[in-house]
Amino acid sequence: MAENYEEPAYELLQKCRGFEVRKYVDTIQARVSTGGMNYGESSRPFRRIASYIFGGNERQQSIAMTAPVHMWESGEESLMAFTMPSEHKMKDLPKPTDSGVELLHVEGEVVAVLKFSGLSRPSKSLRLQKKLRKLIEAEGLTTSGNAKLAVYDNPMSTLPFLRRNEIHIPINNQEFS
């Protein structure tokens, strides 16, 4: 667990050659759009969501940090999200004071996961997304959504070779029913 932060619960469905298949539970996310196709510029959206959990909300309530931070591209924008601690229900969470921070219920999903350490630059993430897609295809599985980068450790305080990162790609969950 990254710096003892809570992580979303999941069930390990299968270990494949080079990756895992996990089924995640439903979660609540605080999410922002970075306003373009570049999640490499992640410090500003990170600060916006961090502000929400550190009291930038209608109740000035602190909310525990969790891991990982998710980043992905969708349509013409890049998104970043923090998962809210599992103890919280949507109705209990305070409204963000930043209108660009959105709280969303996210249905659990089945994802293929490729683990890696080191820097999580966009070029490396894209290369590993391609690798994971090939591994998924080689197993006869089909993808069903956009790839996400999951960053578990603080890049300011964790040496690159100690960092835990993952690529998550949703796969057709009927293949695991």
mmCIF file of C-alpha atoms in Angstrom, residues 1-7 64-67 152-154:
data_model
loop_
_atom_site.group_PDB
_atom_site.id
_atom_site.type_symbol
_atom_site.label_atom_id
_atom_site.label_comp_id
_atom_site.label_asym_id
_atom_site.label_seq_id
_atom_site.Cartn_x
_atom_site.Cartn_y
_atom_site.Cartn_z
ATOM 1 C CA MET A 1 0.000 0.000 0.000
ATOM 2 C CA ALA A 2 1.389 3.387 -0.997
ATOM 3 C CA GLU A 3 2.413 5.300 2.123
ATOM 4 C CA ASN A 4 -0.359 3.420 3.997
ATOM 5 C CA TYR A 5 -3.136 5.043 1.983
ATOM 6 C CA GLU A 6 -6.389 3.180 1.445
ATOM 7 C CA GLU A 7 -6.694 1.633 -2.023
ATOM 8 C CA ALA A 64 -8.251 11.148 3.857
ATOM 9 C CA MET A 65 -5.941 10.760 0.869
ATOM 10 C CA THR A 66 -6.161 7.447 -0.990
ATOM 11 C CA ALA A 67 -4.078 5.805 -3.690
ATOM 12 C CA TYR A 152 0.506 5.128 -6.188
ATOM 13 C CA ASP A 153 3.471 7.034 -4.781
ATOM 14 C CA ASN A 154 4.308 10.688 -4.241
#
